[in-house]
PDB file of C-alpha atoms in Angstrom:
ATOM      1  CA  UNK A   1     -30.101  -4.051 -13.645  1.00 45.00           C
ATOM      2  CA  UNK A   2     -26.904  -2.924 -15.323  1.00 45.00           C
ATOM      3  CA  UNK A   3     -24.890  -3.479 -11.889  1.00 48.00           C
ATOM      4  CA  UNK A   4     -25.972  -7.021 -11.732  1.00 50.00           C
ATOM      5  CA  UNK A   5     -25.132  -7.877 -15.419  1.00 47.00           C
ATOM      6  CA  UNK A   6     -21.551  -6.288 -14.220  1.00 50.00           C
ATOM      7  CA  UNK A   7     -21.537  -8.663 -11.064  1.00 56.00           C
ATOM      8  CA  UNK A   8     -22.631 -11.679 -13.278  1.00 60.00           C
ATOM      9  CA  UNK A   9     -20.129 -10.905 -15.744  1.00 60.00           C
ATOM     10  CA  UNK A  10     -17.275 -10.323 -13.151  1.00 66.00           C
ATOM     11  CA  UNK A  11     -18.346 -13.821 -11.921  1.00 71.00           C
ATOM     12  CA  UNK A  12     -18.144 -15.859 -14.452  1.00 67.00           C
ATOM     13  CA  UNK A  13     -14.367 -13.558 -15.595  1.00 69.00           C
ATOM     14  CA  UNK A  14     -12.587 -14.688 -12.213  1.00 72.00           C
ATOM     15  CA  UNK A  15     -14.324 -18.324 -12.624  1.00 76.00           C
ATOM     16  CA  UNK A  16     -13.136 -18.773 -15.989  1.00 72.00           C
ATOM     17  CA  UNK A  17      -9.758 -17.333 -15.061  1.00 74.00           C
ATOM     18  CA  UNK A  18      -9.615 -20.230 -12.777  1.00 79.00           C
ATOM     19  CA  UNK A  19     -10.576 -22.490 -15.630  1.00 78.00           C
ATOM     20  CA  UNK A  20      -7.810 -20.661 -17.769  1.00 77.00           C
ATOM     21  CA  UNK A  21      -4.945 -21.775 -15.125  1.00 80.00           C
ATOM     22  CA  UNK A  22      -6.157 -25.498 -15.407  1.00 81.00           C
ATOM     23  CA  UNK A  23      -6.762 -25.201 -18.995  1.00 79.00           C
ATOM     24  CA  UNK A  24      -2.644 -24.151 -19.069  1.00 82.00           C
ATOM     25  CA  UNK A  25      -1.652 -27.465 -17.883  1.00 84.00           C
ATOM     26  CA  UNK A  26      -4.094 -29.403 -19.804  1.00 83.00           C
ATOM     27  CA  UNK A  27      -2.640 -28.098 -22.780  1.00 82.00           C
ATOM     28  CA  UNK A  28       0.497 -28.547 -21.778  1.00 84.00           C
ATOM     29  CA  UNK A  29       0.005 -31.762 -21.290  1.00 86.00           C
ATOM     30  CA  UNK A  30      -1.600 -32.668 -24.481  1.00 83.00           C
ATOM     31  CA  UNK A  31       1.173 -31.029 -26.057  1.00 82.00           C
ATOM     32  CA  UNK A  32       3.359 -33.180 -23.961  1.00 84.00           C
ATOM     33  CA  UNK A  33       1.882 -36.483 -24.853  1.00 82.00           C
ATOM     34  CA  UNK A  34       1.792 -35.336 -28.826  1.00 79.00           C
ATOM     35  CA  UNK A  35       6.328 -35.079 -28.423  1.00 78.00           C
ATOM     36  CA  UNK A  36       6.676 -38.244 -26.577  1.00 79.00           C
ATOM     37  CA  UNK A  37       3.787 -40.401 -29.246  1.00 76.00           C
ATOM     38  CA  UNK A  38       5.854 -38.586 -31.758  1.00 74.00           C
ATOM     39  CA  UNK A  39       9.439 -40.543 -30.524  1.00 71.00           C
ATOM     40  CA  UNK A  40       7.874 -43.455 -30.326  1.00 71.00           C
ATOM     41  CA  UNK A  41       6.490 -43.537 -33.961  1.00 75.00           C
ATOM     42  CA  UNK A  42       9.014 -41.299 -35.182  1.00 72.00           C
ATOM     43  CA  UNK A  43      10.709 -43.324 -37.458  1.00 74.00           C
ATOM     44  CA  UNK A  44       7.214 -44.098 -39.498  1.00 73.00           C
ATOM     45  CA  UNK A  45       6.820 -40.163 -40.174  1.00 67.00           C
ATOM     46  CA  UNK A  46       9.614 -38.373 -41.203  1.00 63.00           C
ATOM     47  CA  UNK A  47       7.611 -34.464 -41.050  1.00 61.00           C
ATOM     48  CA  UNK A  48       8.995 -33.106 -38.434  1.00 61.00           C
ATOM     49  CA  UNK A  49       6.469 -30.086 -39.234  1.00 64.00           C
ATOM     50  CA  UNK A  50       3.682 -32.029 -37.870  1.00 66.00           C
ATOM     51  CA  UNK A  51       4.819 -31.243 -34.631  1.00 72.00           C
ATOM     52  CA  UNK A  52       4.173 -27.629 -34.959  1.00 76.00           C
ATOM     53  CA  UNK A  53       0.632 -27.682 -33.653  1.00 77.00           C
ATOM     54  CA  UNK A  54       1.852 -29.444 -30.589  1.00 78.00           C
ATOM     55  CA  UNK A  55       4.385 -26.739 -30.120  1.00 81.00           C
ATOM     56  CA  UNK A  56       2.201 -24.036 -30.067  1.00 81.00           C
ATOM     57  CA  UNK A  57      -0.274 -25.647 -28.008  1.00 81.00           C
ATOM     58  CA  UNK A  58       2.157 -25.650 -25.610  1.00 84.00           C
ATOM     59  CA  UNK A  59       3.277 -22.567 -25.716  1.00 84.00           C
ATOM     60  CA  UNK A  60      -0.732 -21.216 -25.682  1.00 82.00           C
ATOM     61  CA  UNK A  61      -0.426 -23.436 -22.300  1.00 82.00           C
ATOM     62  CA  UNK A  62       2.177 -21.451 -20.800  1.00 82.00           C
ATOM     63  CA  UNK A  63       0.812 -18.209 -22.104  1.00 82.00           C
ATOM     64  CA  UNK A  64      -2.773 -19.277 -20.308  1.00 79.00           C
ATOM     65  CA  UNK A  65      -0.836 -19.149 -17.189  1.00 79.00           C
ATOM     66  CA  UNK A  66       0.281 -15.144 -17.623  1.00 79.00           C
ATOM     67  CA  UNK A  67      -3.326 -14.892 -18.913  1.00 77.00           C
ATOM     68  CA  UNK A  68      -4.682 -15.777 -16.158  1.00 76.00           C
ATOM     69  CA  UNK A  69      -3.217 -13.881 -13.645  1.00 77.00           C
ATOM     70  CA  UNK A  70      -3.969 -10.767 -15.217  1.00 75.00           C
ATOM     71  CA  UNK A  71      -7.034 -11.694 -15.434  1.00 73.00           C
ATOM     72  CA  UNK A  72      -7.675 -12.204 -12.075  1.00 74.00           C
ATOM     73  CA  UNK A  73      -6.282  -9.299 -10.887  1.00 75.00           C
ATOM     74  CA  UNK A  74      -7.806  -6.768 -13.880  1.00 70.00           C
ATOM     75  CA  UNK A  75     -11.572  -8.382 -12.788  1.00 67.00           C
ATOM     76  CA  UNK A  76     -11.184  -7.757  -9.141  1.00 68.00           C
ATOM     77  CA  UNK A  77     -10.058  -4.095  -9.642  1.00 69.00           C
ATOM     78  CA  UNK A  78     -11.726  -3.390 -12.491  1.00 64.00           C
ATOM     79  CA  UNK A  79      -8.568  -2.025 -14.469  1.00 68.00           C
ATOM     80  CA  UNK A  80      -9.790  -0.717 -17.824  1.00 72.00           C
ATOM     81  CA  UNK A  81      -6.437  -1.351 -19.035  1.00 77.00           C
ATOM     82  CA  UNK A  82      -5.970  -4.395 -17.041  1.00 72.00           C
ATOM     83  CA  UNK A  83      -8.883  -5.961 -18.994  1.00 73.00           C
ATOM     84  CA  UNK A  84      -8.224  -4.328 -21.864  1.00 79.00           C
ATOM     85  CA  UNK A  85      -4.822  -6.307 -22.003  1.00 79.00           C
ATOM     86  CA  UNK A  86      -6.689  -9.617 -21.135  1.00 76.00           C
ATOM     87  CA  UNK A  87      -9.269  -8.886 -24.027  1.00 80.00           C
ATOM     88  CA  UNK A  88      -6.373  -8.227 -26.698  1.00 83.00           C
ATOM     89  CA  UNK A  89      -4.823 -11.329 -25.349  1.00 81.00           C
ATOM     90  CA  UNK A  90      -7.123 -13.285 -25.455  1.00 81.00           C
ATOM     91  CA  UNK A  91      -7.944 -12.982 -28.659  1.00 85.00           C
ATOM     92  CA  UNK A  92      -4.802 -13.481 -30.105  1.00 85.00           C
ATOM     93  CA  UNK A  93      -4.556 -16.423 -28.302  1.00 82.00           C
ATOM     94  CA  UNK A  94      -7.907 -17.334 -29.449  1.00 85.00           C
ATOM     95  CA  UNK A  95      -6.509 -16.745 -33.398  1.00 87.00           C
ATOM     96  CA  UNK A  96      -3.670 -19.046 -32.513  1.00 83.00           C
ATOM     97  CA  UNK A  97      -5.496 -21.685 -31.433  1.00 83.00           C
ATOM     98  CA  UNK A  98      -7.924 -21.605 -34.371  1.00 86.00           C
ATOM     99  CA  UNK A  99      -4.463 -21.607 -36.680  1.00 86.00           C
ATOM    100  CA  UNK A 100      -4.163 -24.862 -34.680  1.00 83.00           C
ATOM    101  CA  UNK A 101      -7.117 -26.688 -35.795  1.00 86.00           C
ATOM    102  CA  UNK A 102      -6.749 -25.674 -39.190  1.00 87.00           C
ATOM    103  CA  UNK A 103      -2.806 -27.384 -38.918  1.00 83.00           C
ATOM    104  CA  UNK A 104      -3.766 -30.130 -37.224  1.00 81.00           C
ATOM    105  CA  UNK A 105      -6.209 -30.784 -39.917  1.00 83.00           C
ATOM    106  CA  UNK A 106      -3.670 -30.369 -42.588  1.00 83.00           C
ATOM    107  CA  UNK A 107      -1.610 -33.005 -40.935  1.00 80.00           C
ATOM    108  CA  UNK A 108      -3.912 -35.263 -40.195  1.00 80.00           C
ATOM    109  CA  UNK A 109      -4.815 -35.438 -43.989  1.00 79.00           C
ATOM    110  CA  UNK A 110      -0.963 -36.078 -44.833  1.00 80.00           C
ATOM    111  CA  UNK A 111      -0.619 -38.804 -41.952  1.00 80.00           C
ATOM    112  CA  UNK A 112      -1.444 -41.676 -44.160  1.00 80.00           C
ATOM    113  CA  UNK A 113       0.225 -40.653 -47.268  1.00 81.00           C
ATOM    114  CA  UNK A 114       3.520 -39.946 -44.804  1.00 80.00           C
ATOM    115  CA  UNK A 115       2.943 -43.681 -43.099  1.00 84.00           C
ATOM    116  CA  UNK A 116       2.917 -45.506 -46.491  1.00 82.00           C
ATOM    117  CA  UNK A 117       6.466 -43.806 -47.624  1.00 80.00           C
ATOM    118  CA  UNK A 118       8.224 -44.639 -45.292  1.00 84.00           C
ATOM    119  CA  UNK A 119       6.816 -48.027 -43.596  1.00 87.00           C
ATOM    120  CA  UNK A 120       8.214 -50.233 -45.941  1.00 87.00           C
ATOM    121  CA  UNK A 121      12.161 -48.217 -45.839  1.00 86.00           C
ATOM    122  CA  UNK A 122      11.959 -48.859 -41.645  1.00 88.00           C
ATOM    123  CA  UNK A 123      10.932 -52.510 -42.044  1.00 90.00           C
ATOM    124  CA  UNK A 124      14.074 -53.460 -44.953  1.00 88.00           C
ATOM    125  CA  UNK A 125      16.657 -52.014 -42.192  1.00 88.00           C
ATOM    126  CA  UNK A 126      15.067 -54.337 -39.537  1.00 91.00           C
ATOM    127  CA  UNK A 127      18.338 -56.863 -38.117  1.00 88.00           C
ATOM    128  CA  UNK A 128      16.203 -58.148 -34.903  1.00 83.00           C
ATOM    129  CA  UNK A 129      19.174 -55.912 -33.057  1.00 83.00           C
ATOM    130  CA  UNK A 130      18.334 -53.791 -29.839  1.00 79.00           C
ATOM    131  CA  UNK A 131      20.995 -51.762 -30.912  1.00 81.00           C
ATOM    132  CA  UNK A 132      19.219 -50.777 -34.135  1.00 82.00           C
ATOM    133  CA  UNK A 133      16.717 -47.833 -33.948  1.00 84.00           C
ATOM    134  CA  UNK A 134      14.305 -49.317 -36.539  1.00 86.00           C
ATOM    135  CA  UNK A 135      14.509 -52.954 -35.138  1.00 88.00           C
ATOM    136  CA  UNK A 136      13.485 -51.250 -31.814  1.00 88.00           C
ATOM    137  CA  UNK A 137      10.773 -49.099 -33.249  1.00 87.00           C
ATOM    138  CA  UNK A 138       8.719 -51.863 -35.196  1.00 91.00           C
ATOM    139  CA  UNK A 139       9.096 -54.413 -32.221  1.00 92.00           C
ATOM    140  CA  UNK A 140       7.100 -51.512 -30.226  1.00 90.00           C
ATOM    141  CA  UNK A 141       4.710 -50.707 -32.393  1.00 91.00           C
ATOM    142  CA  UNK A 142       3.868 -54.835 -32.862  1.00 92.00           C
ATOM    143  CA  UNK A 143       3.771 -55.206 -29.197  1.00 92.00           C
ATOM    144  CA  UNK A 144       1.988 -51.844 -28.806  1.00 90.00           C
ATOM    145  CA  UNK A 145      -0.646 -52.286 -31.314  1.00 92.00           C
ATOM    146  CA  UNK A 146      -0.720 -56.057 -31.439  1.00 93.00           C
ATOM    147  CA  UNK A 147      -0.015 -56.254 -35.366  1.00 93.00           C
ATOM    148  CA  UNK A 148       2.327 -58.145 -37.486  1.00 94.00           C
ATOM    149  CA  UNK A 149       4.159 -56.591 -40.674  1.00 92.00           C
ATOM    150  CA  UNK A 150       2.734 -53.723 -42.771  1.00 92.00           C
ATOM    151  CA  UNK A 151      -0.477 -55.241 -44.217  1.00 93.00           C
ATOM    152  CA  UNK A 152      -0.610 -59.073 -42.574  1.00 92.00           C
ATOM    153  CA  UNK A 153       2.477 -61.167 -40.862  1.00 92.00           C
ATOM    154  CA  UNK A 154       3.128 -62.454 -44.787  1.00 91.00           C
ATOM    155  CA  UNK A 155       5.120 -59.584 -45.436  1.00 91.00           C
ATOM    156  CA  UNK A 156       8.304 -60.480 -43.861  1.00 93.00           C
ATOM    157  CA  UNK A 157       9.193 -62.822 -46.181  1.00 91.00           C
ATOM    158  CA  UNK A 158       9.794 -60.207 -48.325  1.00 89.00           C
ATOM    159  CA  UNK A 159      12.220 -58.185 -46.197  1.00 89.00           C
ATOM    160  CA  UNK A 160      15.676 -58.660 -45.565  1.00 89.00           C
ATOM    161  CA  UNK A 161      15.705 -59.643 -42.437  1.00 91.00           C
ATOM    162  CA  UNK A 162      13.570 -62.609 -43.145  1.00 89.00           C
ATOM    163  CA  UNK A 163      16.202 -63.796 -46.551  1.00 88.00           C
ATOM    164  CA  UNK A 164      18.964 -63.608 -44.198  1.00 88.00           C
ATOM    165  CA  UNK A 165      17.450 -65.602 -41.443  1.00 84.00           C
ATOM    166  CA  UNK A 166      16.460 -68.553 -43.467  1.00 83.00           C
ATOM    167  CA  UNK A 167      14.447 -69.919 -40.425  1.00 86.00           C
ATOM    168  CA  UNK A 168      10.880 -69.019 -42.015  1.00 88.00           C
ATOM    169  CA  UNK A 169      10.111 -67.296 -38.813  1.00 91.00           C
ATOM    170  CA  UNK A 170       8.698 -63.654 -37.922  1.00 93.00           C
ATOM    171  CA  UNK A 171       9.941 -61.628 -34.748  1.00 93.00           C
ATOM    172  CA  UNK A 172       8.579 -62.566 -31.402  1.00 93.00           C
ATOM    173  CA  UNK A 173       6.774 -59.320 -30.853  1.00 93.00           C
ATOM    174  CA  UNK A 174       4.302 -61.049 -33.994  1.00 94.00           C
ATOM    175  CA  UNK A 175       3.544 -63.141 -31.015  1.00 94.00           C
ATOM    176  CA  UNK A 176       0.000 -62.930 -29.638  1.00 90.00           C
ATOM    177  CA  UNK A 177       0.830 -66.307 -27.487  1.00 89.00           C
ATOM    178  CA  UNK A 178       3.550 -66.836 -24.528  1.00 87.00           C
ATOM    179  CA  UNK A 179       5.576 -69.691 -25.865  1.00 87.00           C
ATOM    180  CA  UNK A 180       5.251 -68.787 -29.398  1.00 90.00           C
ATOM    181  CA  UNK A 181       8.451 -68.682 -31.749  1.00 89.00           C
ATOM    182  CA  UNK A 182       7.090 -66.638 -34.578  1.00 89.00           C
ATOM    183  CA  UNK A 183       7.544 -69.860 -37.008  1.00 91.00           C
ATOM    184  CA  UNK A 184       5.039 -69.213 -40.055  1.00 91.00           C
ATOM    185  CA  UNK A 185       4.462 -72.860 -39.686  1.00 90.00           C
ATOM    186  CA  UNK A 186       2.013 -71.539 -36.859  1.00 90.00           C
ATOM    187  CA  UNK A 187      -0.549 -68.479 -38.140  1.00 90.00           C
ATOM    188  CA  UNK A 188      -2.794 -68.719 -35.594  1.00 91.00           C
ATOM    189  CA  UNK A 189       0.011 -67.777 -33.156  1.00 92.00           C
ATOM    190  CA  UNK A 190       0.471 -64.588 -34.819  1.00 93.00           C
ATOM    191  CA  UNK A 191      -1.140 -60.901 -34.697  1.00 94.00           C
ATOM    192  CA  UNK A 192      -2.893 -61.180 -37.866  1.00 92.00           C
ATOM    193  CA  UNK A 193      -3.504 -57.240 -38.418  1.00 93.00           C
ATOM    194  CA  UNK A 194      -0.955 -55.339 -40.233  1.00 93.00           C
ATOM    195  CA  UNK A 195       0.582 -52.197 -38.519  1.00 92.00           C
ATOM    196  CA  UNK A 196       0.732 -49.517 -41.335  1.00 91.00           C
ATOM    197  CA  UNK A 197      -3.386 -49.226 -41.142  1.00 90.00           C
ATOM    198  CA  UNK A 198      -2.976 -49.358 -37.077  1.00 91.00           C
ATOM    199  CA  UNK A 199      -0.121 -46.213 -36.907  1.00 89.00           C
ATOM    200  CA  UNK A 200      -1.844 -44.286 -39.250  1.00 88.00           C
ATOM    201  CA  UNK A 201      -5.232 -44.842 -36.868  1.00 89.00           C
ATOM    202  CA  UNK A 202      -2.872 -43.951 -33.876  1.00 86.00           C
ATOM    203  CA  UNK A 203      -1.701 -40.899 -35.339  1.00 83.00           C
ATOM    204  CA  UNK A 204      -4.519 -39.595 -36.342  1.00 85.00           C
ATOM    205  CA  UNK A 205      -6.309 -39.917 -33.015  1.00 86.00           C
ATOM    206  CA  UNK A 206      -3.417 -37.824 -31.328  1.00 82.00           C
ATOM    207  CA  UNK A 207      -3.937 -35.270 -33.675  1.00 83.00           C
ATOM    208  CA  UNK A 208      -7.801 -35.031 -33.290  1.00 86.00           C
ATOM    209  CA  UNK A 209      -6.788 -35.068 -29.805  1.00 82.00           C
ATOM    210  CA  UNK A 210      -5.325 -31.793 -30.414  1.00 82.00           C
ATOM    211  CA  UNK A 211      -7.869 -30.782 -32.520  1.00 85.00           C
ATOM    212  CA  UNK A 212     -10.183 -31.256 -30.255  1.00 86.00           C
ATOM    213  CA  UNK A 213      -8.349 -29.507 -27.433  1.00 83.00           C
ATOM    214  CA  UNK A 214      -8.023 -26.412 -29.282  1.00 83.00           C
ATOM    215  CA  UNK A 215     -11.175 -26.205 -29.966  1.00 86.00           C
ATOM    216  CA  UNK A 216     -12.313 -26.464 -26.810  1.00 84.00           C
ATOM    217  CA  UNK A 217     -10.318 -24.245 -24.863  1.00 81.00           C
ATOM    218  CA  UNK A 218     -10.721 -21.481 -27.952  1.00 83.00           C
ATOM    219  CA  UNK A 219     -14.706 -21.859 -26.937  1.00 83.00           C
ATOM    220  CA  UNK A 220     -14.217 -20.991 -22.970  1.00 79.00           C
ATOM    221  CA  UNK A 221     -11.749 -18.271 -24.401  1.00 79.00           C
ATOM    222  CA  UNK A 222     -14.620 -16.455 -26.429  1.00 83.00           C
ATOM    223  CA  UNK A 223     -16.890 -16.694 -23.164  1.00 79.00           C
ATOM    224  CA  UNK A 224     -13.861 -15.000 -21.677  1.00 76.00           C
ATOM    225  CA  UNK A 225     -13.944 -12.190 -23.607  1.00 78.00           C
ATOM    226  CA  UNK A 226     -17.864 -11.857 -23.924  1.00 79.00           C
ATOM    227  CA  UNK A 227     -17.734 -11.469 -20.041  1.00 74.00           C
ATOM    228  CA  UNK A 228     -14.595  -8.942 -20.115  1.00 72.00           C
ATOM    229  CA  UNK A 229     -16.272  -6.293 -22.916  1.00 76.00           C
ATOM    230  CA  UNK A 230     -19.681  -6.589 -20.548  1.00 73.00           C
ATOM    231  CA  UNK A 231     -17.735  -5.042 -18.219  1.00 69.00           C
ATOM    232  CA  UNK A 232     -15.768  -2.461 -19.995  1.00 70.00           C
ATOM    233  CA  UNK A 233     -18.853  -1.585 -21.867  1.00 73.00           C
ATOM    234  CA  UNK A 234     -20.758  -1.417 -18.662  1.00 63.00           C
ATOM    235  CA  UNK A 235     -17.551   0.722 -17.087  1.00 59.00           C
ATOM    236  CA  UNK A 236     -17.624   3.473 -20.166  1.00 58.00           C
ATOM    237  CA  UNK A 237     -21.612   3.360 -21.048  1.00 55.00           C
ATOM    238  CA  UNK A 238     -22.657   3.926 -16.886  1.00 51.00           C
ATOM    239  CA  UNK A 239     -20.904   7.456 -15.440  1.00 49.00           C
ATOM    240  CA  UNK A 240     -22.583   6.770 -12.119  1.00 46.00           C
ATOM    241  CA  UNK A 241     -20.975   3.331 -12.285  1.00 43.00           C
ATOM    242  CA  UNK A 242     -17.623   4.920 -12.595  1.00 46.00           C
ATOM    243  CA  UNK A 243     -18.329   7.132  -9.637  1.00 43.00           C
ATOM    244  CA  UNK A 244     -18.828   4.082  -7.423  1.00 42.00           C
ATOM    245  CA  UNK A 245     -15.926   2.292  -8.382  1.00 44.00           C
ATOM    246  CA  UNK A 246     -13.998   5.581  -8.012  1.00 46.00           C
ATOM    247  CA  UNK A 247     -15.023   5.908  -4.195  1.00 47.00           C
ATOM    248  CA  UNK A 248     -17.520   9.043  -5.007  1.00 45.00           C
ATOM    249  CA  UNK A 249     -21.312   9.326  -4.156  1.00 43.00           C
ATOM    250  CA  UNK A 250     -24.085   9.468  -6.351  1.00 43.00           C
ATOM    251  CA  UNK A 251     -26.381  12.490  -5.894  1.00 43.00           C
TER     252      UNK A 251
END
């Protein structure tokens, strides 16, 4: 009976060790995706810190990798040390990814409050200019998210942009129609959401995706290490056990 709760256990190890190596570039990935939203929105959050949790999800990818490998091998030899390693691993890989979910949930709370300082600073330096990072940055996000100024397309007429121009007009990426100039004369041609509720929804979402990521992976790791202490506890509890592996005979 104890032999075949070692064999089940060994199993499901070298499956989940499998799972580990996709579960590397998964993360990665996510981790990935969270950097390049980030330059896109950039300009409308100005903590760099609330990157951290995608940096460390990335590097938990890379680790997952080394992890395993040993793994792998410790599970198909049986290495007491070998999966003693990939236990102690494991769990402090398992502790970083909880410290993850508890970040991302501390950044997720300061997303808004980050948004509203600095929406309405990005949208006074707006020229209309490619060359300018902020007029580049708020045509994406209206394009991307299909809105028009911070709360409704009314509040460009009280930016700068809009005093200089003098032609009662928003930019074209307010345009929901092809042909459409941006005139205020025509509304109905015009996203009619703002953008500062949209971001903070779109920044928010990354991070849960995070969240949620950690949280998952940190689940398959504690079945991981379940399954490796079977084993080990099986290996020291069962001398005759030992003897097998070893190459001896039972008497």
């Amino acid at each position: 009976m104890g032999q075949c709760g070692i064999t089940s256990s060994k199993t499901v190890l070298v499956f989940l060790n499998l799972i580990f190596w996709a579960a590397a570039g998964i993360l990665c990935y996510v981790g990935a995706y969270v950097f390049i939203t980030y330059d896109d929105y950039d300009h409308f959050f100005e903590d760099v810190y609330t990157l951290i949790p995608a940096v460390i999800i990335i590097a938990v990818g890379a680790l997952l990798f080394l992890i395993g490998l040993i793994g792998c091998c410790a599970t198909v030899r049986e290495s007491h040390c070998g999966l003693t390693t990939f236990v102690v691993i494991l769990l402090l890989v398992f502790m970083t990814e909880v410290a993850v979910v508890v970040l991302g949930y501390v950044y997720r709370a300061k997303v808004e409050d980050e948004v509203n300082t600095s929406i309405m600073k990005v949208y006074d330096e707006y020229n209309g200019t490619n060359s300018n990072a902020q007029s580049r940055a708020i045509d994406y996000i209206q394009r991307q998210l299909q809105c028009c100024g911070i709360h409704n397309f009314s509040d460009w007429r009280h930016t700068h942009w809009y005093k200089e121009s003098k032609n009662n007009s928003v930019p074209i990426s307010c345009c929901k129609i092809a042909g459409c100039t941006g005139s205020l004369t025509h509304p109905e041609d015009l996203y009619q959401e703002g953008c500062e509720a949209l971001v903070v929804k779109k920044l928010q979402e990354i991070m849960m995706y995070v969240i949620w990521t950690a949280l998952t992976f940190a689940a398959i790791q504690m079945l991981g290490m379940l399954c490796a202490c079977v084993v080990l506890c099986r290996r020291s509890r069962d001398p005759a056990y030992e003897l097998l592996i070893s190459g001896g005979t039972i008497a």
